Short mmCIF file of C-alpha atoms in Angstrom, two decimals:
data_model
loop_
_atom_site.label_atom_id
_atom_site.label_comp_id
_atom_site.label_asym_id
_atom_site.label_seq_id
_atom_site.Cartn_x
_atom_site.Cartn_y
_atom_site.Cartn_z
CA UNK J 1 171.27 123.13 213.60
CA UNK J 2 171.60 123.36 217.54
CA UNK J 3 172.32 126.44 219.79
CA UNK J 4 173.34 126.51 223.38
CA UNK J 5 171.87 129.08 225.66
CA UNK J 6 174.70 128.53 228.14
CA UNK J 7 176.77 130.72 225.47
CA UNK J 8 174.15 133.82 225.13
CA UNK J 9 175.11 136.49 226.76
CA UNK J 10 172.98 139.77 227.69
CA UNK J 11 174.85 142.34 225.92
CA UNK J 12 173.10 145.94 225.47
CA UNK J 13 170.64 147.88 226.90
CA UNK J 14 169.27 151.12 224.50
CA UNK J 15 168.13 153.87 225.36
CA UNK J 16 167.16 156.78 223.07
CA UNK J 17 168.91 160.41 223.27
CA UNK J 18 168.15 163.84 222.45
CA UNK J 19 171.64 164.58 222.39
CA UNK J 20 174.15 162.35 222.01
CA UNK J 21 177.40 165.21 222.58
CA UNK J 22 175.83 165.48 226.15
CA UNK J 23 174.81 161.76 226.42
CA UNK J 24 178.29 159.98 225.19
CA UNK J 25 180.14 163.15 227.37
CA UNK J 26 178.16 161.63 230.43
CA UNK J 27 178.76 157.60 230.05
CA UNK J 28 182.86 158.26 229.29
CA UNK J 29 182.45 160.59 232.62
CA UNK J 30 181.62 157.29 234.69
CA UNK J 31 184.36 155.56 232.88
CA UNK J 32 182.93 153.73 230.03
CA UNK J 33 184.24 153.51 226.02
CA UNK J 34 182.84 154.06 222.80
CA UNK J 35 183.49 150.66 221.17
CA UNK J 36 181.99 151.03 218.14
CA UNK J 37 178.91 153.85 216.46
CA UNK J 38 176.88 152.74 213.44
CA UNK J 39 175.87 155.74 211.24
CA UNK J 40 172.36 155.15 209.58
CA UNK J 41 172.05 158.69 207.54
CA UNK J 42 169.68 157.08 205.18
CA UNK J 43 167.04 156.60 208.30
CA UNK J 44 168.42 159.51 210.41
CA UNK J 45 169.26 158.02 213.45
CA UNK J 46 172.55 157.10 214.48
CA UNK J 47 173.78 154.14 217.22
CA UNK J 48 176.28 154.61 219.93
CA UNK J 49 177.72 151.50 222.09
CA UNK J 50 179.67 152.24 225.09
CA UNK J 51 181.25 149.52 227.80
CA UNK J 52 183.42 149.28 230.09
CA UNK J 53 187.17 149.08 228.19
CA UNK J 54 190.00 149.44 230.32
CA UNK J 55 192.57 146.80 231.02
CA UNK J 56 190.55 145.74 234.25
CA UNK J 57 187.55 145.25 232.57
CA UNK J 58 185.35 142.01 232.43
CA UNK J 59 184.95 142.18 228.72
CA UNK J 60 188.25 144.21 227.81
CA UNK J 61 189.45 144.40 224.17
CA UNK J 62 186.36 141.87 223.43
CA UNK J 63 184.68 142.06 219.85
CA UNK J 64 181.28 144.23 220.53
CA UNK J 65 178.72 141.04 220.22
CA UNK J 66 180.77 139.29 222.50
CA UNK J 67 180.17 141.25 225.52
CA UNK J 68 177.74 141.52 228.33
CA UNK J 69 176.95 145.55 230.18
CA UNK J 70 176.51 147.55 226.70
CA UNK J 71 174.89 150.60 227.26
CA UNK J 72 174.02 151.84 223.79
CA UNK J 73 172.19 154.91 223.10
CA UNK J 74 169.73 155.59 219.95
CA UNK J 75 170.04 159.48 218.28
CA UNK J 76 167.26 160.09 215.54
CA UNK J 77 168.34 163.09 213.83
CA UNK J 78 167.26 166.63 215.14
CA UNK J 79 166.15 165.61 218.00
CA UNK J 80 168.85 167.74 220.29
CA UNK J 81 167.83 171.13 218.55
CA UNK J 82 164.05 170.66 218.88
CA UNK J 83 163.23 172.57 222.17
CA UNK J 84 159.82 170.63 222.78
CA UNK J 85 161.41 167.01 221.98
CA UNK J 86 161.84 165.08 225.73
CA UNK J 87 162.64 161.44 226.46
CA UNK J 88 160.13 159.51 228.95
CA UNK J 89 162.49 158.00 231.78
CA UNK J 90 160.24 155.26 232.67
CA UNK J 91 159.53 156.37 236.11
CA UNK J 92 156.98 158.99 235.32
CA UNK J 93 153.73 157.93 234.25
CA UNK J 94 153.71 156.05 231.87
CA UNK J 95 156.03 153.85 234.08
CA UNK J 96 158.29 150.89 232.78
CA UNK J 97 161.45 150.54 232.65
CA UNK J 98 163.81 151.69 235.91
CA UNK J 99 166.63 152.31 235.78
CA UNK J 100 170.55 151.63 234.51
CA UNK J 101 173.11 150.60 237.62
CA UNK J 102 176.64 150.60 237.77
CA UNK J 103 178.58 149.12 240.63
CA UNK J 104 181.25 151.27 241.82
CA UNK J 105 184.71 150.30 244.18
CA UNK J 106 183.72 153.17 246.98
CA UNK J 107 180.19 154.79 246.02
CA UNK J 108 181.22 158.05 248.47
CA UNK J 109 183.93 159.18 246.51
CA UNK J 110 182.02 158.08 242.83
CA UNK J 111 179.14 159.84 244.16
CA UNK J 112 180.87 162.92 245.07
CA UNK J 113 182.96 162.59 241.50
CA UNK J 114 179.81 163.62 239.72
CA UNK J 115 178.27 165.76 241.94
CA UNK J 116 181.19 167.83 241.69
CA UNK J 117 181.51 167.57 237.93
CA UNK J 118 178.03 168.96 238.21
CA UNK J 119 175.73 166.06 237.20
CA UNK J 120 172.54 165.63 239.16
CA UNK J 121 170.64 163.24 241.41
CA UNK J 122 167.19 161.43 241.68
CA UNK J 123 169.03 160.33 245.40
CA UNK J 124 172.03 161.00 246.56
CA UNK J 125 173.64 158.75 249.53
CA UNK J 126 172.48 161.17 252.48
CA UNK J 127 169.00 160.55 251.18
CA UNK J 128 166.25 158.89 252.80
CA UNK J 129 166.44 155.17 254.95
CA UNK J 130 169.06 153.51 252.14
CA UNK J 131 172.55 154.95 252.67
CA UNK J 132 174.04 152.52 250.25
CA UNK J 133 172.44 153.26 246.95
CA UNK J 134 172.56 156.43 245.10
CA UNK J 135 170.47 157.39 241.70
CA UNK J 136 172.65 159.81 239.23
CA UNK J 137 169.92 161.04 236.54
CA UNK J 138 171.89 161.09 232.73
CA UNK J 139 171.06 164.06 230.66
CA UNK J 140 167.82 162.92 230.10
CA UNK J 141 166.94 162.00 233.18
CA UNK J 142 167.11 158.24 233.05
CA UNK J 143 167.93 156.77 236.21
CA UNK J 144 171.51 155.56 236.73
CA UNK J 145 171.73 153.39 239.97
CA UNK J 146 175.53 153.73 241.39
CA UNK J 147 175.72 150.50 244.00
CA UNK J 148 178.87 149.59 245.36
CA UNK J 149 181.58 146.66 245.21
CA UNK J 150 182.78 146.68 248.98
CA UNK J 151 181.63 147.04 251.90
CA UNK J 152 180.75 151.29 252.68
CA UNK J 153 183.20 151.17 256.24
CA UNK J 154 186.29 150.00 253.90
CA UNK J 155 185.59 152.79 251.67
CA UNK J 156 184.29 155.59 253.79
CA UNK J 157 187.48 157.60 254.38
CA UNK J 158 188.90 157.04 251.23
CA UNK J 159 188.66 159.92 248.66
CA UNK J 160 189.66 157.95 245.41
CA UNK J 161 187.86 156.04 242.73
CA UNK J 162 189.00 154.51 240.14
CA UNK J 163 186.50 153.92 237.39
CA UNK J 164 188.50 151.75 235.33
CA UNK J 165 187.20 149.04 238.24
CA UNK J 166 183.38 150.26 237.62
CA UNK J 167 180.77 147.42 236.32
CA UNK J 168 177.82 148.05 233.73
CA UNK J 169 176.00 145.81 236.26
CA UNK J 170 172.18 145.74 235.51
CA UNK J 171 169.31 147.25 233.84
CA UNK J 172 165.97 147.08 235.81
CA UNK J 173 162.78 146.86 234.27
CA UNK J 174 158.91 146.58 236.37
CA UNK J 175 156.97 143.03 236.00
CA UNK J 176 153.32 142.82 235.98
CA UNK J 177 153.39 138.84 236.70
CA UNK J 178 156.32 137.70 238.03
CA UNK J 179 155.50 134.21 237.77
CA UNK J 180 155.59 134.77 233.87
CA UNK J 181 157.91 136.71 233.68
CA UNK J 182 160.40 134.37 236.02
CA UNK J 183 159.47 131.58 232.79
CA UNK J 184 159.69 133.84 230.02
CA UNK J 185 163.62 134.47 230.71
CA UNK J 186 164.76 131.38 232.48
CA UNK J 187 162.86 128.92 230.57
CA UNK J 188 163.03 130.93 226.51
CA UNK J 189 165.79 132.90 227.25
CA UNK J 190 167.81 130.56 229.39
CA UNK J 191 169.20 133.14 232.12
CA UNK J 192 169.58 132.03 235.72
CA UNK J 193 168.09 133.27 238.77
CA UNK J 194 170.89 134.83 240.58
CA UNK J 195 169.41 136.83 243.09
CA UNK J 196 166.25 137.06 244.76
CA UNK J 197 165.54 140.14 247.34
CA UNK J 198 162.35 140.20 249.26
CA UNK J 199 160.63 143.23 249.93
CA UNK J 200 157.17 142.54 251.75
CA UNK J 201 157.20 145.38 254.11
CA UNK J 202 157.08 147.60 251.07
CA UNK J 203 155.12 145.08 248.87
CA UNK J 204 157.79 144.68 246.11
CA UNK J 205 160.30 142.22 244.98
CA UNK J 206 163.70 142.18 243.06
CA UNK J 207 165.12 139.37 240.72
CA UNK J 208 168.11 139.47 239.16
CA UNK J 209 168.82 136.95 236.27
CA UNK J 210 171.52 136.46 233.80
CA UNK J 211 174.23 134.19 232.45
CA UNK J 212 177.41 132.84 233.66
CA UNK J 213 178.05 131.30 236.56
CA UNK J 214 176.10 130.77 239.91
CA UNK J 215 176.11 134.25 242.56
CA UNK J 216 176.66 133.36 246.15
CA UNK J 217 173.61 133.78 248.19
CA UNK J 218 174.26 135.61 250.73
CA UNK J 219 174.85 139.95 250.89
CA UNK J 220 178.03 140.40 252.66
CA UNK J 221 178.40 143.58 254.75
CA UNK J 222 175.70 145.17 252.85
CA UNK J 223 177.58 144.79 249.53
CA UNK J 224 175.24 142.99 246.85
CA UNK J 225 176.34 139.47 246.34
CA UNK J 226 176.06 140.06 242.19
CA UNK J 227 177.91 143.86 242.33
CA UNK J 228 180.54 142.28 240.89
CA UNK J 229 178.68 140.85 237.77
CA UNK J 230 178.33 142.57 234.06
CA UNK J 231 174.76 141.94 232.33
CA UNK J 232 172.20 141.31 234.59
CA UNK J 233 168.66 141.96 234.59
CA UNK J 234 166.70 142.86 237.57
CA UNK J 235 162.49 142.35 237.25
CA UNK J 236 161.01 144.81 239.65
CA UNK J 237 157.56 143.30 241.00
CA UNK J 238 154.71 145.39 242.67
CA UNK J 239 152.59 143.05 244.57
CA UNK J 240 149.28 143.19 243.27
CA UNK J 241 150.31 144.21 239.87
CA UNK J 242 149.29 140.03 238.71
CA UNK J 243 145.73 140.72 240.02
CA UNK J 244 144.80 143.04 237.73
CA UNK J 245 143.27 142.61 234.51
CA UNK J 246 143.99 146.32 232.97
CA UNK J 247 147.33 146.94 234.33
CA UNK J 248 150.10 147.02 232.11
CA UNK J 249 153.82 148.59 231.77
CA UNK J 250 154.80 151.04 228.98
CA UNK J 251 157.68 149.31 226.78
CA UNK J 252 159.43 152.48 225.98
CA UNK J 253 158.69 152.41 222.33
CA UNK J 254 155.17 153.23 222.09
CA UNK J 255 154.60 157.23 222.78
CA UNK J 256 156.01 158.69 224.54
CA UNK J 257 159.14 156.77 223.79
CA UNK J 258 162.58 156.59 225.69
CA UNK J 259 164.13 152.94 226.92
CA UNK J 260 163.95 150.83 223.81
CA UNK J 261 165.41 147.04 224.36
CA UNK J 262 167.50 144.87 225.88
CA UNK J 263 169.56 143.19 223.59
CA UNK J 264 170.27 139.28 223.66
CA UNK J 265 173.46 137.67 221.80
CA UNK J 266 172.98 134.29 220.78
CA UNK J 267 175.53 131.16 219.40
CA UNK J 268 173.69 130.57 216.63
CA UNK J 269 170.95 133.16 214.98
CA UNK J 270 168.90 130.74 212.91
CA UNK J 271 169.26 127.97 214.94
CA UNK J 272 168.17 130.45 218.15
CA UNK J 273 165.18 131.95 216.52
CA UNK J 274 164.10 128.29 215.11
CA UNK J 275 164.04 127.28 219.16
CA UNK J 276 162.15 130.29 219.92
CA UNK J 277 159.57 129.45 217.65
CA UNK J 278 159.46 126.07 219.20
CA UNK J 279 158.99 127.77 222.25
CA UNK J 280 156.11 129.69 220.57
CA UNK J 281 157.53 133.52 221.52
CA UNK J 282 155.30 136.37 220.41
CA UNK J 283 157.82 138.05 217.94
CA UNK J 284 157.63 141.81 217.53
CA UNK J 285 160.26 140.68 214.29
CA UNK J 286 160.96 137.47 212.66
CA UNK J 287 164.69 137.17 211.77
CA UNK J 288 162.71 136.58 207.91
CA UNK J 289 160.63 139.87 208.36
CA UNK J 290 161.88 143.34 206.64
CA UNK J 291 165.00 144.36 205.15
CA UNK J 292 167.49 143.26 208.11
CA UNK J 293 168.08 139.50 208.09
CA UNK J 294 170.62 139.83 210.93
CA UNK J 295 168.34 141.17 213.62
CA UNK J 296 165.12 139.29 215.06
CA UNK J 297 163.32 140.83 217.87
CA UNK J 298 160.83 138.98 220.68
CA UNK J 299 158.25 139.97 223.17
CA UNK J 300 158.48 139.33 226.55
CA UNK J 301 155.59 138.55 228.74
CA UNK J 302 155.06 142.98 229.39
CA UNK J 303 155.70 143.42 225.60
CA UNK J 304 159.41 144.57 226.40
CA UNK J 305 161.71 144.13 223.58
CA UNK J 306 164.14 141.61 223.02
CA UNK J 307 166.76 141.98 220.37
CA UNK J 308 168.32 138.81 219.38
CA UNK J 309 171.74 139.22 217.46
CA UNK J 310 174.52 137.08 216.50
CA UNK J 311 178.03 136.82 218.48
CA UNK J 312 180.41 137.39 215.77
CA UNK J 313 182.96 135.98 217.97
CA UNK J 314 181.61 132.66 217.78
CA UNK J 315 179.95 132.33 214.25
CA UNK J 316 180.66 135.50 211.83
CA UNK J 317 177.89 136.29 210.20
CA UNK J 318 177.34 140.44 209.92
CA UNK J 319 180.04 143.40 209.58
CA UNK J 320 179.22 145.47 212.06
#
């Protein structure tokens, strides 16, 4: 019983909703698909997975587990008609997780495509010293980054976007220890180190890891070398953070709750959990533990969680 981490792939991100009408209505806006909802009315929550599905897609037409830049979204029932229920974002105290980003062919016109549709903005491109990022807040106010794909002169006088050419391209979450952390996900998880961007004027640091093949190095006319990629993950580091003994990052699940996990698919679910015991993970669920056999879930080194599934595409094994 072997597995091969060169075949995992990073494929969802969750997030939970208060209501899912507005929440779905805003992720098809910027172009993305339902692929597939699983209805749990005996636990009252319901699960809704949306990608990127047009015929220019990275992952179009593929079965849901074999995908990378899932976005799905968590309803437990009731939540959208209680007045007093809100989701924390992650970059309100208690801080954690960032932010969503999607990478966009010409940010101006994508930018100005939900402005006008009425959605709002943590930072729009006329904002502050970085005219090449924007932050679109979702319904409930989660940060969604919008980068973009080409350079912002090619694009600047050009009023079209097409967001059948958009990219789910990375979720960020904040690192106490990035020296752990860097271990943790290239060493257990077996992601790559794609991208590394240096911060010290502003005492923080970005790295982006995933799967697949090797990014170039170097940003190109201010376009991100990896803006073309589905699934990464980019660690957020505060210097300092290491230093201190009672600093820590909320995971989203304790109170008050909002981002949940990211979501790991694997070649091989036994033989993937059996090397992660090897690699003595702290487990938050043992593929053995409760009444789902076909889920595990790990720890990382903040006490984000990790959902380990199985790629049906590759070994069938749950009908999802």
């Amino acid at each position: 019983m072997t597995t091969d981490v060169t075949k995992y792939k990073l494929n969802h991100s969750m997030l939970r909703v208060k209501d899912p009408k507005r929440s779905v209505e805003f992720y098809e806006f910027l172009g993305m698909t339902l692929i597939n909802k699983i209805e749990n009315p005996d636990a009252n929550f319901d699960l809704y997975f949306l990608a990127f599905d047009s015929p220019k897609a990275v992952s179009h037409g593929s079965h849901w587990t074999d995908r990378e830049g899932i976005v799905e979204l968590t309803h437990n029932y009731g939540t959208e008609n209680d007045p007093d229920y809100k989701i924390a974002n992650g970059n309100t105290d208690p801080r954690g997780f960032g932010h969503l980003a999607i990478s966009v062919d010409n940010i101006q016109a994508a930018c100005q495509r939900l402005e006008d549709a009425g959605y709002k903005f943590q930072k729009k491109l006329s904002d502050g010293k970085m005219r090449h990022i924007a932050f679109a807040l979702d319904p409930d106010n989660y940060w969604v980054e919008i980068v973009p794909q080409n350079p912002l002169e090619e694009t600047e006088n050009k009023k079209e976007t097409d967001t059948s050419t958009y990219r789910m391209n990375h979720t960020m979450i904040r690192i106490k220890d990035p020296e752990a952390s860097l271990t943790f996900y290239k060493d257990v998880l077996g992601m790559d180190l794609k991208r590394t961007s240096e911060n010290e004027k502003n005492r923080f640091n970005l790295y982006f890891l995933g799967y697949g093949a090797p990014a170039p190095e170097a940003t190109v006319n201010g376009v991100n070398p990896v803006a073309d990629r589905e699934g990464l993950l980019e660690l957020t580091w505060n210097y300092g953070t290491e230093k201190d003994p009672d600093f820590k990052y909320h995971d989203g699940n304790a109170q008050p709750q909002g981002f949940g996990h990211i979501c790991i698919v694997v070649d091989d679910l036994d033989a993937a959990c059996a090397r992660f015991e090897e690699k003595k993970v702290n487990w938050k669920k043992r593929l053995t533990d409760g009444r789902m056999k076909n889920i595990a879930f790990v720890l990382d080194p903040d006490g984000y969680w990790i959902e380990v599934i199985q790629n049906e595409k590759l070994k069938p094994r749950s009908n999802w």
